[in-house]
Short mmCIF file of N, CA and C in Angstrom, two decimals:
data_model
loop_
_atom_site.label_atom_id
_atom_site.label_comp_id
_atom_site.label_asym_id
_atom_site.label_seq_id
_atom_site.Cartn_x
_atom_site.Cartn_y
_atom_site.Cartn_z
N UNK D 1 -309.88 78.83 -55.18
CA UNK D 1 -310.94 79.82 -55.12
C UNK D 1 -311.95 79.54 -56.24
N UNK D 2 -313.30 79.51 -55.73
CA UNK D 2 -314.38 79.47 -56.57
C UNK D 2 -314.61 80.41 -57.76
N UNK D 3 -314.94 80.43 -59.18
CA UNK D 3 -314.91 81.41 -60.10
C UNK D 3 -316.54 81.43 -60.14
N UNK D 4 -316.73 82.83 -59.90
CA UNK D 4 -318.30 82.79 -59.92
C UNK D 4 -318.71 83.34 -61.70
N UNK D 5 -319.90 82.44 -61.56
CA UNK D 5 -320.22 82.84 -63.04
C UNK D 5 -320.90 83.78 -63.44
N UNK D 6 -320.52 84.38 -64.76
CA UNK D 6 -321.33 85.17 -65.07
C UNK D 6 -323.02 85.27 -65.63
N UNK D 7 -323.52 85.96 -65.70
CA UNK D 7 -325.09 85.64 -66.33
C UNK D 7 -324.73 84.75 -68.01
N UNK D 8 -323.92 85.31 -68.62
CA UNK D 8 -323.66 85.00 -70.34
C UNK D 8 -322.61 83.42 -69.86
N UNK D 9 -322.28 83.15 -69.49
CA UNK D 9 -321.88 81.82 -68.88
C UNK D 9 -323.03 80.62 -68.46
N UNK D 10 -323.84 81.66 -67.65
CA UNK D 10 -325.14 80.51 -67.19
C UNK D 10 -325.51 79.74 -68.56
N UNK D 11 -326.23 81.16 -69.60
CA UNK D 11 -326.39 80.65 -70.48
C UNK D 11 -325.93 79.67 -71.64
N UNK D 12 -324.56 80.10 -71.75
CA UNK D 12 -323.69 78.99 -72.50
C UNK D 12 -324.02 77.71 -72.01
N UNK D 13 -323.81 77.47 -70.99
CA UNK D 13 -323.67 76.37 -69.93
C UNK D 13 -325.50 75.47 -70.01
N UNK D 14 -326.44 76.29 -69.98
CA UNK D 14 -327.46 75.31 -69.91
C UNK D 14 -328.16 75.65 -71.37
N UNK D 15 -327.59 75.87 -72.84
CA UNK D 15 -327.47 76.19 -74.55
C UNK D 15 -326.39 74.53 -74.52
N UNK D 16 -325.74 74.70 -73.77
CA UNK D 16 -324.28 72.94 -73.94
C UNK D 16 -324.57 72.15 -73.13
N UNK D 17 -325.67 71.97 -72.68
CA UNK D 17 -326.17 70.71 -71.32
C UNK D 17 -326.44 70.03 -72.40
N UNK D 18 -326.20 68.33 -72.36
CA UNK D 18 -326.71 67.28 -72.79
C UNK D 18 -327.78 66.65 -72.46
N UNK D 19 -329.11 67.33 -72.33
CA UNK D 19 -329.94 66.74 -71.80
C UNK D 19 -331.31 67.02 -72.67
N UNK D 20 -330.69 67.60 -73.89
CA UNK D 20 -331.93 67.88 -74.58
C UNK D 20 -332.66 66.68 -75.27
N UNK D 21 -332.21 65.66 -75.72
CA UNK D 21 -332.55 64.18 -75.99
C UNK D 21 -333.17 63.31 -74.78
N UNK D 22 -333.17 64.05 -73.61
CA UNK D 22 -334.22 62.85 -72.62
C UNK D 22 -335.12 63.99 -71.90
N UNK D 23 -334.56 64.95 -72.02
CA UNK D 23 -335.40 66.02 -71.62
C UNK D 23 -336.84 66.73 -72.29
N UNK D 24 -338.04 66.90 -71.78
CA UNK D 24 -339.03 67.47 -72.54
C UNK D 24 -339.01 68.81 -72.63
N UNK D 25 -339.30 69.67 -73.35
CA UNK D 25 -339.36 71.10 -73.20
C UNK D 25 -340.54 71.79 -72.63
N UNK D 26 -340.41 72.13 -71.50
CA UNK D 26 -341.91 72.03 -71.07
C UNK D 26 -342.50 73.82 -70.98
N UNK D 27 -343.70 73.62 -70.96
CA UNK D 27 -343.90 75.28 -71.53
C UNK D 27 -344.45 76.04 -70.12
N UNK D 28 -344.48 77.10 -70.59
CA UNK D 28 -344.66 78.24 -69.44
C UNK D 28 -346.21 78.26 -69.45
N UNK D 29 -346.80 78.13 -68.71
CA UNK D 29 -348.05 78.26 -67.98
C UNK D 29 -348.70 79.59 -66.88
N UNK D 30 -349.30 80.27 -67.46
CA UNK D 30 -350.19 81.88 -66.52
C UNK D 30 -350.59 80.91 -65.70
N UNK D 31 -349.99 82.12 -64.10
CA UNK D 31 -350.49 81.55 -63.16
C UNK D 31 -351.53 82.85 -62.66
N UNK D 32 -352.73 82.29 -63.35
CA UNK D 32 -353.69 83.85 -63.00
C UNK D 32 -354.13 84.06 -62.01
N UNK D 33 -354.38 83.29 -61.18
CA UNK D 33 -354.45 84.02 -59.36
C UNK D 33 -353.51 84.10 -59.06
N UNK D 34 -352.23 84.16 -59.10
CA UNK D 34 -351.41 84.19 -58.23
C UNK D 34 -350.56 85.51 -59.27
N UNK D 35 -351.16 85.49 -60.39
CA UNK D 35 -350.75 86.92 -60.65
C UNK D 35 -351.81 88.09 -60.44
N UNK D 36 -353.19 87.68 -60.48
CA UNK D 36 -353.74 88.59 -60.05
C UNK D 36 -353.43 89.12 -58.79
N UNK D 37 -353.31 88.14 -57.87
CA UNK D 37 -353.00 88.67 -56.44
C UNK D 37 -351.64 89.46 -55.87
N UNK D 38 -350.38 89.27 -57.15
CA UNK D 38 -349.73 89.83 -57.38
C UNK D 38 -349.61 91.38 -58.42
N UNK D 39 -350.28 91.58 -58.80
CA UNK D 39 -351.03 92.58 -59.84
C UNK D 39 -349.97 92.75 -60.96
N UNK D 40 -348.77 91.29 -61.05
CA UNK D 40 -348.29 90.97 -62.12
C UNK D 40 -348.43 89.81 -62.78
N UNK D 41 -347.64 89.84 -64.30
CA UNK D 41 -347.97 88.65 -65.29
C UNK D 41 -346.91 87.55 -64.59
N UNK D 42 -347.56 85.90 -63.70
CA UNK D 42 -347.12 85.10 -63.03
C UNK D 42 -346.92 83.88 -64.43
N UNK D 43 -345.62 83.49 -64.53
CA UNK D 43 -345.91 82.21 -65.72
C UNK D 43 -345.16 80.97 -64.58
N UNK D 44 -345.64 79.88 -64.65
CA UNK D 44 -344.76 78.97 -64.02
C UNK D 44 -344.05 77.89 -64.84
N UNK D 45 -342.67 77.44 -64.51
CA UNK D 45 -342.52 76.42 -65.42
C UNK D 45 -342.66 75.05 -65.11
N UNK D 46 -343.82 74.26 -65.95
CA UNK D 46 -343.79 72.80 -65.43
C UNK D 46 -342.70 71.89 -65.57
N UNK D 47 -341.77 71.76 -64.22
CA UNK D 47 -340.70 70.54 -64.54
C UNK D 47 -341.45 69.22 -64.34
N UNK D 48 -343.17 69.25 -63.44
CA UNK D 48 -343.73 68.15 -63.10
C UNK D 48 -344.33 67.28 -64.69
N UNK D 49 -344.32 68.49 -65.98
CA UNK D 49 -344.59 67.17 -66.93
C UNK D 49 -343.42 66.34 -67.74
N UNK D 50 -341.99 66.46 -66.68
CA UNK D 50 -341.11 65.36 -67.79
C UNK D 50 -341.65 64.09 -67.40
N UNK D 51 -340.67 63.38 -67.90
CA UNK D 51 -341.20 61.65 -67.35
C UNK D 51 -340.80 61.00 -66.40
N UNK D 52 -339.91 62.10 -65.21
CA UNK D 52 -340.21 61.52 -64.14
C UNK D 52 -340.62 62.35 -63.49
N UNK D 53 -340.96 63.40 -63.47
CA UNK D 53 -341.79 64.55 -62.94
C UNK D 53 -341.16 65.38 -62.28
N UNK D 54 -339.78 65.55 -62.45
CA UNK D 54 -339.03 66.48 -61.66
C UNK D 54 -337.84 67.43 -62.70
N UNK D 55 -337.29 68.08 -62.16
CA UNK D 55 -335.97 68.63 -62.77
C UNK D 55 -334.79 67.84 -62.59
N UNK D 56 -335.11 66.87 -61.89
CA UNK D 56 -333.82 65.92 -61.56
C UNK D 56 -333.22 65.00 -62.47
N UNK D 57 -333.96 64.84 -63.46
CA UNK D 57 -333.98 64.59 -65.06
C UNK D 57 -332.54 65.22 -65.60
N UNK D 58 -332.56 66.07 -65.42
CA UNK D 58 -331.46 67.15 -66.32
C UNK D 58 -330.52 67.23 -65.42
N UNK D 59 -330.56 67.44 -64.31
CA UNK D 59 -329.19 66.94 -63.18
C UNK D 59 -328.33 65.94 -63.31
N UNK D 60 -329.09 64.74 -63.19
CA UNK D 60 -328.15 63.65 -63.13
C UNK D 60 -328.08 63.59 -64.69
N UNK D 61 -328.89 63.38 -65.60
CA UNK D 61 -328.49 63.15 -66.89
C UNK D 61 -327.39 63.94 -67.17
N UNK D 62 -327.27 65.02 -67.06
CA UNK D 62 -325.65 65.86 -67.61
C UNK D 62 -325.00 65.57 -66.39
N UNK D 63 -324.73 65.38 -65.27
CA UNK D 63 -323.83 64.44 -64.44
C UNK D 63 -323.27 64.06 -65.02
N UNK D 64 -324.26 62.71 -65.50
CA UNK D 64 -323.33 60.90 -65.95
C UNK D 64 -322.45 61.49 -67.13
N UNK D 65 -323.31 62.11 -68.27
CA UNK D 65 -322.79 62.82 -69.42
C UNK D 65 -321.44 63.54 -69.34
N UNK D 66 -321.02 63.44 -67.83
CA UNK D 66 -319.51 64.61 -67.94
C UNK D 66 -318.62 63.41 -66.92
N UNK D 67 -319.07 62.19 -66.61
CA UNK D 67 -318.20 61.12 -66.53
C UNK D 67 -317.43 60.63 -67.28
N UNK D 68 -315.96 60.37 -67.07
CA UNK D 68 -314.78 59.89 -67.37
C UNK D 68 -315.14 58.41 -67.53
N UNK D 69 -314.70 57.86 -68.61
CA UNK D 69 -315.14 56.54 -68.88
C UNK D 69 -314.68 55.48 -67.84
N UNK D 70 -313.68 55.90 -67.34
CA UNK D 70 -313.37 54.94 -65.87
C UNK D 70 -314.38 55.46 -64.64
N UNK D 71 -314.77 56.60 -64.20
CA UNK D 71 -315.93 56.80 -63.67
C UNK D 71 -317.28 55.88 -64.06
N UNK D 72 -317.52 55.68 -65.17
CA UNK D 72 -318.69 55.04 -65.87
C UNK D 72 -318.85 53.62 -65.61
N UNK D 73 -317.28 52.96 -65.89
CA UNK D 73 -317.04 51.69 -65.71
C UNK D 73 -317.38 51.58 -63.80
N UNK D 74 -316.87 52.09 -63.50
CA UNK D 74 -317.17 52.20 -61.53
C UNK D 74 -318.77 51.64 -61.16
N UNK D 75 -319.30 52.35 -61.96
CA UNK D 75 -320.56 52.20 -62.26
C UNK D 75 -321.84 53.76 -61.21
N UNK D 76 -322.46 53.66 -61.25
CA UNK D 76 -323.68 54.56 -60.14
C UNK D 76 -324.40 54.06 -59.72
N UNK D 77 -324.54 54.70 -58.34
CA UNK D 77 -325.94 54.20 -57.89
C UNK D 77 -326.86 55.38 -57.87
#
């Protein structure tokens, strides 16, 4: 059976990701039409300025990062 997580877990969990060394911190950006048109404060977060332009950065990087050194040796594609 699956253990679902809690909110204070999420956080632990992406506070202990290994991905802060290839990862950029990218900042929150007003999205002012689309909050005006919402008649709330819209911020978006850019994952498009890491260096490969995605969030997929931090996926696979803490992936490989929680490979077993015989996993590693196997190698990835």
């Amino acid at each position: 059976m699956k253990k679902h997580l809690q909110p204070e877990d999420y956080l632990k969990k992406i506070l202990t990701a290994r991905v802060y060394d290839v990862a950029v911190e990218s900042a929150l950006e007003p999205a002012r039409n689309l909050s005006r048109r919402l008649h709330n404060k819209v911020l978006l977060k850019r994952e498009d300025q890491q260096a490969v332009f995605s969030f997929k950065l931090r996926g696979a990087y803490n992936k490989m990062a929680h490979l077993t050194p015989e996993q590693l040796k196997a190698g990835v594609i």
